[in-house]
Coordinates of C-alpha atoms in Angstrom, one line a residue:
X1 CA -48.1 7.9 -10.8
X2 CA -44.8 6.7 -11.1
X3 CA -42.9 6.5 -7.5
X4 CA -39.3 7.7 -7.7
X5 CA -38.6 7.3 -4.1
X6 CA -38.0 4.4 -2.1
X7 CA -40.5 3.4 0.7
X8 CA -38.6 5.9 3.4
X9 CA -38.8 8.6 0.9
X10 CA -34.6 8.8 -0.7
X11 CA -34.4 9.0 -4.3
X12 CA -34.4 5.8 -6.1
X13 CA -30.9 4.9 -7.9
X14 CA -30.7 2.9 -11.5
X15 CA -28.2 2.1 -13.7
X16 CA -27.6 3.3 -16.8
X17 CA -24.5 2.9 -18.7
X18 CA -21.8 0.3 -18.1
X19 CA -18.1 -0.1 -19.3
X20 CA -15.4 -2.5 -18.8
X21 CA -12.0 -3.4 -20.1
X22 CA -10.3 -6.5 -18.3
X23 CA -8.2 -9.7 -19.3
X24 CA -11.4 -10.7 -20.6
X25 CA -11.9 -8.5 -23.3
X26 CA -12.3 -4.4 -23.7
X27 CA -15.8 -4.2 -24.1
X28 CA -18.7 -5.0 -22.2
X29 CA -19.4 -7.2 -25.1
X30 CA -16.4 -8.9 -25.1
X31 CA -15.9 -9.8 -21.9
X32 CA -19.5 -10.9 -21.7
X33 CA -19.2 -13.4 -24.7
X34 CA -15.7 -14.6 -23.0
X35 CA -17.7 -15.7 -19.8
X36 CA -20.8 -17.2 -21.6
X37 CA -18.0 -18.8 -23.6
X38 CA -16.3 -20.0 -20.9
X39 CA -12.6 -18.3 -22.4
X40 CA -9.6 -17.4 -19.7
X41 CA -7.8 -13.9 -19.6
X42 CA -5.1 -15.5 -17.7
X43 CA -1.8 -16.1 -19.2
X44 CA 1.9 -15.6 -18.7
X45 CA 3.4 -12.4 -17.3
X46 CA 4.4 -10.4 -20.2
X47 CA 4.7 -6.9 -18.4
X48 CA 8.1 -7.7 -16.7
X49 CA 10.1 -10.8 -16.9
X50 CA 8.7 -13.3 -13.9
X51 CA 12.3 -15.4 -14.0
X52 CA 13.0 -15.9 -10.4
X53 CA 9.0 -16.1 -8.9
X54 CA 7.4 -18.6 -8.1
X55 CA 4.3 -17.6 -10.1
X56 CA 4.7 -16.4 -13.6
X57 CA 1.5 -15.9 -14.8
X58 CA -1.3 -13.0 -14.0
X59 CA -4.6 -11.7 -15.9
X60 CA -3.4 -8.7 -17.9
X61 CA -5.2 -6.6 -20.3
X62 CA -3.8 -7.5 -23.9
X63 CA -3.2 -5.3 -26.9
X64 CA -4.2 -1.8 -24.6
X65 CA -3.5 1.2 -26.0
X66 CA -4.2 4.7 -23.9
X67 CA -4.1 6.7 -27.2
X68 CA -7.9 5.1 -28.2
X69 CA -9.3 6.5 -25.2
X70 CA -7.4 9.8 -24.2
X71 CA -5.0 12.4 -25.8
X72 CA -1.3 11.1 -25.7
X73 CA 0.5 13.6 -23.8
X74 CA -2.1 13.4 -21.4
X75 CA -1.6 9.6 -21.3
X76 CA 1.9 9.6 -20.7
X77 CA 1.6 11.9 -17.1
X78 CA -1.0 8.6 -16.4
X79 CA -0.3 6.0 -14.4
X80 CA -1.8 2.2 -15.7
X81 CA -4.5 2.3 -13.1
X82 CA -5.6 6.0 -14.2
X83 CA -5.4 5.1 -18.0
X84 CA -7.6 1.6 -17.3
X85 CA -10.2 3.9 -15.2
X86 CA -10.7 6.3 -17.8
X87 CA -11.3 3.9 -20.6
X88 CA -13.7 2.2 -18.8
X89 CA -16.0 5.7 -17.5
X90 CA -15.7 7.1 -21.0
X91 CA -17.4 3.5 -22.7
X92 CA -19.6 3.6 -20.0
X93 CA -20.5 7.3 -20.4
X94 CA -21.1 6.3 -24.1
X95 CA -23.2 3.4 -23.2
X96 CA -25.5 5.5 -21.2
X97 CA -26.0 7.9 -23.8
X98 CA -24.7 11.1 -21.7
X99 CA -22.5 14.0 -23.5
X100 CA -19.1 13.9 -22.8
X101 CA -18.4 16.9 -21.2
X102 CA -21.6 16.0 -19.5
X103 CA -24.6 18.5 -18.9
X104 CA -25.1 19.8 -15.5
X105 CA -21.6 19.1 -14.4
X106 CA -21.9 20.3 -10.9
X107 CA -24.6 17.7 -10.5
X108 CA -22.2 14.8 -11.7
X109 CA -20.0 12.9 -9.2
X110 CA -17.1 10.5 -9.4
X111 CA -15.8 8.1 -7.0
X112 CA -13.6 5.5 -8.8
X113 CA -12.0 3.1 -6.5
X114 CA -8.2 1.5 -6.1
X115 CA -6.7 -0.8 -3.8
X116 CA -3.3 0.5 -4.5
X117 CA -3.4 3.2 -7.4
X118 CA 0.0 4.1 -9.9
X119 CA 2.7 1.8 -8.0
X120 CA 4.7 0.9 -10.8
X121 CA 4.8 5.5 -11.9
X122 CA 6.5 5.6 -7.2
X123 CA 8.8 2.2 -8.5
X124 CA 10.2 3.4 -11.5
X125 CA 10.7 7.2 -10.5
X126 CA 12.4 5.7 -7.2
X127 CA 15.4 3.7 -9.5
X128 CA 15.7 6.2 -11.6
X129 CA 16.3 8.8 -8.5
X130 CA 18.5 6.4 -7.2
X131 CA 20.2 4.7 -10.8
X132 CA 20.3 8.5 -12.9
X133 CA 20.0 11.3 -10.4
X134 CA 17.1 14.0 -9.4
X135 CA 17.0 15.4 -12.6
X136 CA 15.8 12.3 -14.5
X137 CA 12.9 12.3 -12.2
X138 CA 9.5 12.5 -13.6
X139 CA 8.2 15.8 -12.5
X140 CA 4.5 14.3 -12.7
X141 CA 5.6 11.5 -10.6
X142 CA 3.9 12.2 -7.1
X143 CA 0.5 13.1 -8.3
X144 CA 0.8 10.1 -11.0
X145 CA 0.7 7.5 -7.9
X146 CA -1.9 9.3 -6.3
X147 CA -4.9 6.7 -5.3
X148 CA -7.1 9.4 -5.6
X149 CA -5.9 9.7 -9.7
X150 CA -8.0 7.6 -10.9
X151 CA -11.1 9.9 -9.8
X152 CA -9.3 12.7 -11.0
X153 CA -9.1 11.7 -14.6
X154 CA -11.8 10.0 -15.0
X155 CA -13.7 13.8 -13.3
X156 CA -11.5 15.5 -15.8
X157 CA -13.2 13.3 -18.7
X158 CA -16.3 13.8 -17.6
X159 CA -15.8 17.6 -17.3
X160 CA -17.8 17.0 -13.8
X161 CA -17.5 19.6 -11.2
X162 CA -19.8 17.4 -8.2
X163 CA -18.5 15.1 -5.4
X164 CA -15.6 13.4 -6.2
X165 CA -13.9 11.1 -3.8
X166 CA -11.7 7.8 -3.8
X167 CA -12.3 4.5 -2.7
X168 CA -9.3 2.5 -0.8
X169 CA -10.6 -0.6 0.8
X170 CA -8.5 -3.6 -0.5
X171 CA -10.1 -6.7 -2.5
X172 CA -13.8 -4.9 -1.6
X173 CA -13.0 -1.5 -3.0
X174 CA -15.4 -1.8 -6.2
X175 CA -18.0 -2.9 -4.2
X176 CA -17.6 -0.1 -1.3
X177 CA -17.2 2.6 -4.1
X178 CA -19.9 1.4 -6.1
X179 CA -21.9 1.6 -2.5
X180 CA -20.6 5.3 -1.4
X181 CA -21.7 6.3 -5.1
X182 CA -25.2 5.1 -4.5
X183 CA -25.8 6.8 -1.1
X184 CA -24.1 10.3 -2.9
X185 CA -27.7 9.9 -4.7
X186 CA -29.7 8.9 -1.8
X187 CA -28.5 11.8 0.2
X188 CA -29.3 14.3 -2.5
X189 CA -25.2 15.3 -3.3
X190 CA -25.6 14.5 -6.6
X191 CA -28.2 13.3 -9.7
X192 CA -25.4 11.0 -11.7
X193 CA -22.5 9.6 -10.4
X194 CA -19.9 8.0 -12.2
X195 CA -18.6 5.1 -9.9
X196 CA -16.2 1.9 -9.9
X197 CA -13.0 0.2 -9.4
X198 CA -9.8 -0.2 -11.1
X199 CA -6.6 -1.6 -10.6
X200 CA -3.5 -1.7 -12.7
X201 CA -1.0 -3.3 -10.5
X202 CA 1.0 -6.5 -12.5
X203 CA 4.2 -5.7 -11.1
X204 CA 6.9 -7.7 -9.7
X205 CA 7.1 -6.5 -6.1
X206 CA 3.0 -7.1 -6.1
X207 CA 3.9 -10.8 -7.3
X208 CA 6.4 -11.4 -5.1
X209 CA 4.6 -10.0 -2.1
X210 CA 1.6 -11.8 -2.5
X211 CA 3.7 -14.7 -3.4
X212 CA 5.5 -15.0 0.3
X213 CA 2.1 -14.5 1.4
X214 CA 1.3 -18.1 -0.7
X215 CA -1.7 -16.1 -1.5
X216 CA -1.0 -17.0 -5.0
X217 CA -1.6 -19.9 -7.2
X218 CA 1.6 -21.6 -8.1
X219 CA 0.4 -24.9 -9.4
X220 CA -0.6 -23.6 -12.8
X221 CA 1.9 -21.8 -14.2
X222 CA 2.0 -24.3 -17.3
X223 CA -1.9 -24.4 -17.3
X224 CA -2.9 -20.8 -16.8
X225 CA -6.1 -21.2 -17.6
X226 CA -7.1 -23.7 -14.8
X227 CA -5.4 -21.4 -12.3
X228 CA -8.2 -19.5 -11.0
X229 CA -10.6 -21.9 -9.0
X230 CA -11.7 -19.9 -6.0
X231 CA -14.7 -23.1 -5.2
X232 CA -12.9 -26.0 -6.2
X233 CA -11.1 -28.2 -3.3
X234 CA -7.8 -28.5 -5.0
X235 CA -7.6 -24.5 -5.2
X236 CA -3.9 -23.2 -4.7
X237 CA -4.5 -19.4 -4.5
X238 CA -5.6 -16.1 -6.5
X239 CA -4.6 -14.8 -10.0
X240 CA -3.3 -11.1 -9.8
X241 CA -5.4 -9.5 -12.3
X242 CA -6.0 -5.9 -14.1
X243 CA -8.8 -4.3 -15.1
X244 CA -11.3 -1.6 -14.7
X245 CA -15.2 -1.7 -14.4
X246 CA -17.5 1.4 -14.0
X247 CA -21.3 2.1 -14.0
X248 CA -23.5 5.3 -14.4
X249 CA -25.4 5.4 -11.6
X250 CA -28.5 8.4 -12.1
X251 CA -31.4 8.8 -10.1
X252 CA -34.6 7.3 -11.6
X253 CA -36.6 10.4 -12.4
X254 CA -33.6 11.8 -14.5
X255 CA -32.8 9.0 -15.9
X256 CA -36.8 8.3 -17.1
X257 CA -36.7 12.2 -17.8
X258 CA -33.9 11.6 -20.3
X259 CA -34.9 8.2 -21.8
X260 CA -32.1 6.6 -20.8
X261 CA -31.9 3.0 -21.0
X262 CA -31.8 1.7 -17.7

């Protein structure tokens, strides 16, 4: 018989479905053949003008466009972060062969993690207060910065009605959310979880802050390819990136139960 519990008796957890979209590619396919291939997502800042920093290069997603992954108008209320996250749960809901809305919604959790959330939506809604008045402010501002966003949209995707929750633990939030995910299925909250990080944050006060820190590289701003070398001995510092990765997490019976392809 096939044991679908771990030794002290908790559900056993698989993965299913997987979807990325980074500097390295928008696919899982993509950004798999860029490693094997040895290829750098790094280049120069192109999302603001860098003049005036000491580092002007970062990893950004190239050539993104919401409107492939999410209806327009809905897009536009989205932060960066919250677009990045959806695009990533809906390939992965794709890759693990589940509906979209899924089946037994109340049974489905999300817990998508940021280390910031919507920055640049506070930033550019605080100018224009400040620059054009109150009633230039975007009315979908607040809840646009939101960490918790992220998990929102992604939820509303998913047309999921389980947990949901939100991740906020710096550099190891994809790890911690991907974690808290796992035990929701251990502990019997939920039978698929829908679980990650993402992080949309190449902006000029993130730069610059991390720059006074000398946290970032600064010796390879005509090479940005070699930038990133977190093992060798001449390293100089990080590469602010963007991206978002997310995994299906299911517990094994359903996911045998279903076929799924684990």
């Amino acid at each position: 018989m096939e044991n679908y519990n771990d030794k002290n008796g908790r559900p056993r957890v698989v993965i299913t479905g997987m979807g990325i979209i980074s500097p390295l590619g928008h696919t899982k396919e993509e950004n798999w053949d860029s490693l094997l291939s040895g290829r750098s997502g790094i280049g120069p800042i192109t999302q603001f003008n860098p003049n005036g920093l000491p580092v002007t290069i970062a990893g950004e997603v190239k050539d993104f466009s919401p409107r492939e992954y999410m209806n327009f108008k809905e897009a536009r209320r989205m932060s960066r972060v919250s677009q990045l996250a959806v695009a990533a749960a809906q390939m992965a809901l794709v890759d693990a062969g589940l509906t979209i809305p899924v089946e037994d919604p109340e049974r489905v959790g999300v817990l998508i993690g940021t280390g910031v959330g919507g920055f640049e939506v506070a930033d550019q809604n605080l100018t224009i207060f400040r620059t054009k008045g109150f009633n230039r402010v975007n009315p979908f501002a607040m809840t646009a910065f939101l960490p918790n966003m992220p998990s929102h949209h992604v939820s509303l995707l998913a047309g999921s009605y389980g947990p949901i929750s939100t991740v906020n633990a710096a550099c190891a939030t994809g790890t911690q959310a991907f974690g808290e995910g796992f035990e929701l299925i251990r502990r019997g909250s939920a039978d698929t979880v829908i679980t990650g990080g993402a992080e949309g944050l190449i902006h000029e006060a993130a730069i610059a802050g991390f720059a006074r820190m000398l946290a970032l590289s600064t010796a390879y701003n005509d090479e940005p390819e070699r930038a990133s070398r977190p093992f060798d001995k001449d390293r100089d510092g990080f590469v602010l990136s963007e991206g978002a990765g997310v995994v299906i997490l299911e517990r094994l019976d359903k996911a045998l139960a279903r076929g799924a392809h684990i």
